[in-house]
């Protein structure tokens, strides 16, 4: 259903990862049968336009663009994206309602990321083509609800398609998402460990080496909850939060911290965003293998599931 809507092979969308999801990476994911997404968070409008055009030169498959709504350049970014006529737009960290008509009139399919039933309902009323329901297992900016609890509640509340995100990295997670009512998934963390992923090798190693309890959500007290790998920087941040430091002081610490980890490979003092499923991502593999494996494992796990159910 999602494949048909987007004209792609697999119902798998690549999560937008600021400073990481470039034209090259998005094109690689689209070439492998998923929907590649260029993350414009952290880019100027000119950079983002260049990336969109580059992506078009690298693949003739559909790809999308993500808009990080906390970015102050959002109105200009949206204007440019509409003019470029991309196949799909995902949004994050805010309510895209005011821009929905404009985005839709450009011909793009619009998939807002929602952290609650209320926002999902609002997005359906505004004309969203589907919602990406993201649980707090995800890396980066997160909501409060889990994927397990949120996906079926949103699936019951809206009649547009639901795409599940947060904590999905293999065929079991894919099947679970579909069982909860989703028609497809968005994956991010497991793609950080992709061969083609243009993130510093230290960052990839930090994903590969992470275990189930190695991430933490920082910034809840200042209204920007962000899941990152536990490190020196997350501990310092937690201390500042506990001591009641002001928002400005906290923001000073995060300013540029993601870039520091992504570009310089400083995984001690940088902000190493990743989801709780990092513990399942054990090796660096090509994107094609990651996507193919999710779909083939989905089939074998379905047989296992049927056998289990027959024994009940
Ligand atoms: O946006 C994300 N994940 C992100 S954005 C990002 S960049 C960043 N860097 C430093 C600090 C903060 C962000 C890194 N990761 N995911 C999608 C997402 N959207 N998760 C949760 C939400 C969300 C939250 C509130 C969507 C809508 C919303 O609505 C609030 C409202 O206005 O109703």
Coordinates of C-alpha atoms and ligand atoms in Angstrom, one line a residue:
X1 CA 0.0 0.0 0.0
X2 CA 2.8 2.4 0.9
X3 CA 4.9 1.0 -1.9
X4 CA 2.1 1.8 -4.3
X5 CA 1.5 5.2 -3.0
X6 CA 5.2 6.1 -3.4
X7 CA 6.1 3.8 -6.3
X8 CA 8.9 2.1 -4.3
X9 CA 9.8 -1.5 -3.8
X10 CA 9.7 -1.8 0.0
X11 CA 7.4 -0.1 2.5
X12 CA 10.4 1.3 4.3
X13 CA 11.2 5.0 4.8
X14 CA 14.7 6.2 5.9
X15 CA 14.5 8.3 9.0
X16 CA 15.8 11.9 8.6
X17 CA 19.1 12.3 10.4
X18 CA 20.4 15.9 10.6
X19 CA 23.9 16.3 9.2
X20 CA 23.9 12.7 8.1
X21 CA 21.1 12.1 5.6
X22 CA 22.7 13.8 2.5
X23 CA 21.7 13.5 -1.1
X24 CA 24.2 10.6 -1.6
X25 CA 22.7 8.7 1.3
X26 CA 19.1 9.3 0.4
X27 CA 19.8 8.3 -3.2
X28 CA 21.5 5.1 -1.9
X29 CA 18.4 4.1 0.1
X30 CA 16.1 4.9 -2.8
X31 CA 18.3 2.9 -5.2
X32 CA 18.0 -0.1 -2.7
X33 CA 14.2 0.0 -2.8
X34 CA 13.3 2.2 0.2
X35 CA 12.3 5.8 0.4
X36 CA 15.5 7.9 0.9
X37 CA 15.0 11.1 2.8
X38 CA 17.3 14.2 2.7
X39 CA 17.4 15.8 6.2
X40 CA 17.3 19.5 5.9
X41 CA 17.6 20.1 9.6
X42 CA 20.9 22.0 10.0
X43 CA 21.1 23.0 6.4
X44 CA 20.6 26.4 4.8
X45 CA 17.9 26.7 2.1
X46 CA 20.6 26.9 -0.6
X47 CA 22.4 23.8 0.7
X48 CA 19.1 21.9 0.8
X49 CA 18.2 22.9 -2.7
X50 CA 21.6 21.8 -3.9
X51 CA 21.1 18.4 -2.1
X52 CA 17.7 17.9 -3.7
X53 CA 19.1 18.5 -7.2
X54 CA 22.1 16.3 -6.5
X55 CA 19.8 13.5 -5.3
X56 CA 17.8 13.8 -8.5
X57 CA 21.0 13.4 -10.5
X58 CA 22.0 10.3 -8.5
X59 CA 18.7 8.4 -8.7
X60 CA 15.6 8.4 -10.9
X61 CA 13.7 6.6 -8.0
X62 CA 11.4 8.6 -5.7
X63 CA 13.0 10.2 -2.7
X64 CA 11.8 12.6 0.0
X65 CA 12.8 15.6 2.1
X66 CA 12.4 16.1 5.8
X67 CA 11.7 19.5 7.4
X68 CA 12.7 20.0 11.0
X69 CA 10.0 22.4 12.1
X70 CA 12.0 23.8 15.0
X71 CA 14.4 25.3 12.4
X72 CA 13.9 29.1 12.2
X73 CA 14.2 29.0 8.4
X74 CA 11.2 26.7 8.0
X75 CA 9.0 29.0 5.9
X76 CA 11.7 29.6 3.3
X77 CA 12.7 26.0 3.3
X78 CA 9.1 25.0 2.5
X79 CA 8.8 27.5 -0.3
X80 CA 12.0 26.0 -1.9
X81 CA 10.9 22.4 -1.4
X82 CA 7.5 23.1 -3.1
X83 CA 9.3 24.7 -6.0
X84 CA 11.5 21.7 -6.4
X85 CA 8.5 19.3 -6.5
X86 CA 9.8 16.4 -4.5
X87 CA 7.8 13.1 -4.2
X88 CA 7.4 13.2 -0.4
X89 CA 7.9 15.4 2.6
X90 CA 8.2 14.2 6.2
X91 CA 8.2 16.7 9.0
X92 CA 9.5 16.5 12.6
X93 CA 9.6 18.3 15.9
X94 CA 6.4 20.3 15.4
X95 CA 3.0 20.8 13.9
X96 CA 3.2 21.2 10.0
X97 CA -0.6 22.1 9.9
X98 CA 0.0 25.8 8.7
X99 CA 2.1 24.5 5.7
X100 CA 0.0 21.5 4.7
X101 CA -2.0 23.1 1.9
X102 CA 1.1 24.6 0.4
X103 CA 3.0 21.4 0.6
X104 CA 0.1 19.3 -0.9
X105 CA -0.4 21.7 -3.7
X106 CA 3.2 21.1 -4.8
X107 CA 2.2 17.5 -5.5
X108 CA 4.3 16.1 -2.6
X109 CA 2.9 13.3 -0.4
X110 CA 3.1 14.7 3.2
X111 CA 3.9 12.4 6.1
X112 CA 4.1 14.3 9.4
X113 CA 5.9 12.5 12.3
X114 CA 3.5 12.5 15.3
X115 CA 4.1 11.6 18.9
X116 CA 0.5 11.4 20.0
X117 CA -3.1 10.4 18.9
X118 CA -4.2 14.1 19.2
X119 CA -1.6 15.3 16.6
X120 CA -2.3 12.3 14.3
X121 CA -6.0 13.3 14.3
X122 CA -5.2 16.9 13.6
X123 CA -2.9 15.9 10.7
X124 CA -5.6 13.7 9.2
X125 CA -8.0 16.7 9.3
X126 CA -5.3 18.9 7.7
X127 CA -4.9 16.5 4.7
X128 CA -1.8 14.5 5.5
X129 CA -1.4 11.5 3.3
X130 CA -0.1 9.3 6.1
X131 CA 1.3 9.7 9.6
X132 CA 4.7 8.5 10.8
X133 CA 3.9 7.4 14.4
X134 CA 7.2 7.6 16.3
X135 CA 7.7 6.1 19.7
X136 CA 10.2 7.3 22.3
X137 CA 12.6 4.4 21.5
X138 CA 13.8 6.5 18.6
X139 CA 17.0 8.4 18.5
X140 CA 17.0 12.2 18.5
X141 CA 14.0 14.4 19.4
X142 CA 11.4 12.1 20.9
X143 CA 7.9 12.0 22.3
X144 CA 6.8 10.3 25.6
X145 CA 4.9 7.3 24.2
X146 CA 6.3 3.9 23.1
X147 CA 5.9 2.6 19.6
X148 CA 4.1 -0.5 21.0
X149 CA 1.4 1.6 22.8
X150 CA 1.1 4.4 20.3
X151 CA 0.9 2.7 16.9
X152 CA -2.4 0.7 17.6
X153 CA -4.0 3.7 19.2
X154 CA -3.2 6.0 16.3
X155 CA -4.2 3.2 13.8
X156 CA -7.7 3.1 15.5
X157 CA -8.0 6.9 15.6
X158 CA -7.3 7.8 12.0
X159 CA -8.2 6.3 8.6
X160 CA -5.1 7.5 6.7
X161 CA -2.2 5.0 6.6
X162 CA 0.1 4.7 9.6
X163 CA 3.9 4.2 9.4
X164 CA 5.6 3.0 12.5
X165 CA 8.9 4.3 13.8
X166 CA 11.1 3.8 16.8
X167 CA 12.7 0.6 17.8
X168 CA 12.5 -1.2 14.4
X169 CA 15.6 -2.7 12.9
X170 CA 14.8 -6.2 11.6
X171 CA 12.0 -8.4 10.2
X172 CA 10.6 -9.0 13.7
X173 CA 10.2 -5.3 14.3
X174 CA 8.7 -4.9 10.8
X175 CA 6.2 -7.6 11.4
X176 CA 5.3 -6.2 14.8
X177 CA 4.7 -2.8 13.3
X178 CA 2.4 -4.3 10.7
X179 CA 0.6 -6.4 13.4
X180 CA -0.1 -3.1 15.3
X181 CA -1.8 -1.6 12.3
X182 CA 1.0 0.1 10.4
X183 CA 1.4 -0.3 6.6
X184 CA 5.2 0.4 6.7
X185 CA 8.1 1.5 8.8
X186 CA 10.6 4.2 9.2
X187 CA 14.1 3.1 10.2
X188 CA 17.0 5.3 11.3
X189 CA 19.4 3.7 13.8
X190 CA 20.2 0.6 11.8
X191 CA 21.0 2.7 8.8
X192 CA 23.6 4.6 10.8
X193 CA 25.6 1.4 10.6
X194 CA 25.2 1.2 6.8
X195 CA 28.4 1.1 4.7
X196 CA 27.1 4.1 2.7
X197 CA 26.2 6.2 5.7
X198 CA 28.3 9.3 5.6
X199 CA 28.8 9.5 9.4
X200 CA 32.2 9.5 11.1
X201 CA 33.5 5.9 11.6
X202 CA 33.6 6.5 15.4
X203 CA 29.9 7.2 15.3
X204 CA 29.2 3.9 13.5
X205 CA 31.3 2.1 16.0
X206 CA 29.4 3.7 18.9
X207 CA 26.2 2.3 17.3
X208 CA 27.7 -1.2 16.8
X209 CA 29.0 -1.3 20.4
X210 CA 25.9 0.1 22.1
X211 CA 23.8 -2.3 24.2
X212 CA 20.2 -2.1 25.2
X213 CA 20.7 0.3 28.1
X214 CA 23.3 2.6 26.5
X215 CA 21.0 5.5 25.4
X216 CA 19.4 8.2 27.5
X217 CA 16.9 11.0 27.0
X218 CA 18.4 14.4 27.8
X219 CA 16.7 17.8 27.8
X220 CA 13.2 16.8 29.1
X221 CA 13.4 19.6 31.7
X222 CA 13.9 22.3 29.0
X223 CA 11.3 20.9 26.6
X224 CA 13.7 19.4 24.1
X225 CA 13.8 15.7 24.9
X226 CA 16.6 14.1 22.8
X227 CA 17.7 10.5 22.9
X228 CA 21.5 10.1 22.6
X229 CA 24.1 7.5 23.5
X230 CA 25.3 7.8 27.1
X231 CA 28.7 9.5 27.2
X232 CA 30.6 12.2 28.9
X233 CA 28.4 14.8 27.3
X234 CA 25.1 13.1 28.4
X235 CA 26.4 12.9 32.0
X236 CA 27.4 16.5 32.0
X237 CA 24.0 17.4 30.6
X238 CA 22.2 15.4 33.3
X239 CA 24.2 17.1 36.0
X240 CA 23.3 20.5 34.6
X241 CA 19.6 19.5 34.4
X242 CA 19.7 18.3 38.0
X243 CA 21.4 21.5 39.3
X244 CA 18.7 23.6 37.6
X245 CA 20.9 25.3 35.1
X246 CA 19.1 27.7 32.8
X247 CA 18.0 26.8 29.3
X248 CA 20.7 29.0 27.8
X249 CA 23.5 27.2 29.6
X250 CA 22.0 23.8 28.5
X251 CA 21.7 24.9 24.9
X252 CA 25.3 26.1 24.9
X253 CA 26.3 22.5 25.7
X254 CA 24.2 21.0 22.8
X255 CA 25.0 23.7 20.3
X256 CA 27.0 22.0 17.6
X257 CA 27.2 18.9 19.6
X258 CA 25.6 16.7 16.9
X259 CA 28.0 18.1 14.3
X260 CA 30.9 17.4 16.6
X261 CA 29.9 13.7 16.8
X262 CA 28.9 13.3 13.1
X263 CA 31.7 15.2 11.4
X264 CA 34.7 15.1 13.9
X265 CA 33.9 11.7 15.4
X266 CA 34.0 13.1 18.9
X267 CA 31.8 10.5 20.5
X268 CA 32.7 11.6 24.0
X269 CA 31.9 15.3 24.0
X270 CA 29.5 15.2 21.0
X271 CA 25.8 14.4 20.8
X272 CA 25.6 10.8 19.5
X273 CA 21.9 10.4 18.6
X274 CA 20.7 6.9 18.2
X275 CA 17.6 4.8 19.2
X276 CA 17.3 2.1 21.8
X277 CA 17.4 -0.6 19.0
X278 CA 21.2 0.2 18.5
X279 CA 21.8 -3.0 20.6
X280 CA 20.5 -5.0 17.7
X281 CA 22.7 -3.4 15.1
X282 CA 25.9 -5.4 15.4
X283 CA 27.8 -5.0 12.1
X284 CA 28.4 -2.5 9.3
X285 CA 26.5 -3.7 6.1
X286 CA 25.5 -2.2 2.8
X287 CA 22.0 -0.5 2.7
X288 CA 20.8 -3.2 0.2
X289 CA 21.6 -6.0 2.7
X290 CA 19.9 -4.1 5.6
X291 CA 16.7 -3.6 3.6
X292 CA 16.6 -7.0 1.9
X293 CA 17.2 -8.7 5.3
X294 CA 14.3 -6.9 6.9
X295 CA 11.9 -8.2 4.2
X296 CA 13.3 -11.7 4.0
X297 CA 13.4 -12.1 7.8
X298 CA 9.8 -10.8 7.9
X299 CA 8.7 -13.8 5.9
X300 CA 10.6 -16.4 7.9
X301 CA 9.5 -14.9 11.2
X302 CA 5.9 -15.0 9.9
X303 CA 6.1 -18.8 9.5
X304 CA 7.6 -19.0 13.0
X305 CA 4.7 -16.9 14.3
X306 CA 2.1 -19.0 12.7
X307 CA 3.6 -22.1 14.2
X308 CA 3.6 -20.5 17.6
X309 CA 0.0 -19.5 17.2
X310 CA -1.1 -23.0 16.2
X311 CA 0.3 -24.3 19.5
X312 CA -1.8 -21.9 21.7
Ligands
LIG1 O1 12.3 15.3 14.7 C1 12.6 14.2 15.1 N1 13.8 13.8 15.5 C2 14.9 14.6 15.6 S1 15.0 16.3 15.1 C3 16.6 16.4 15.5 S2 17.5 17.8 15.3 C4 17.6 18.4 16.9 N2 18.8 18.7 17.4 C5 18.9 19.1 18.6 C6 17.8 19.4 19.4 C7 16.6 19.1 19.0 C8 16.5 18.5 17.7 C9 17.0 15.2 16.0 N3 16.0 14.2 16.0 N4 11.7 13.2 15.2 C10 10.3 13.4 14.8 C11 9.6 13.8 16.0 N5 8.7 14.8 16.0 N6 9.6 13.3 17.2 C12 8.7 13.9 18.0 C13 8.1 14.9 17.2 C14 7.1 15.8 17.5 C15 7.0 16.4 18.8 C16 6.0 17.4 19.0 C17 6.2 16.2 16.5 C18 5.2 17.1 16.8 C19 5.2 17.7 18.0 O2 4.1 18.6 18.1 C20 4.2 19.6 19.0 C21 3.1 20.5 18.7 O3 3.4 21.6 18.3 O4 1.9 20.1 18.7

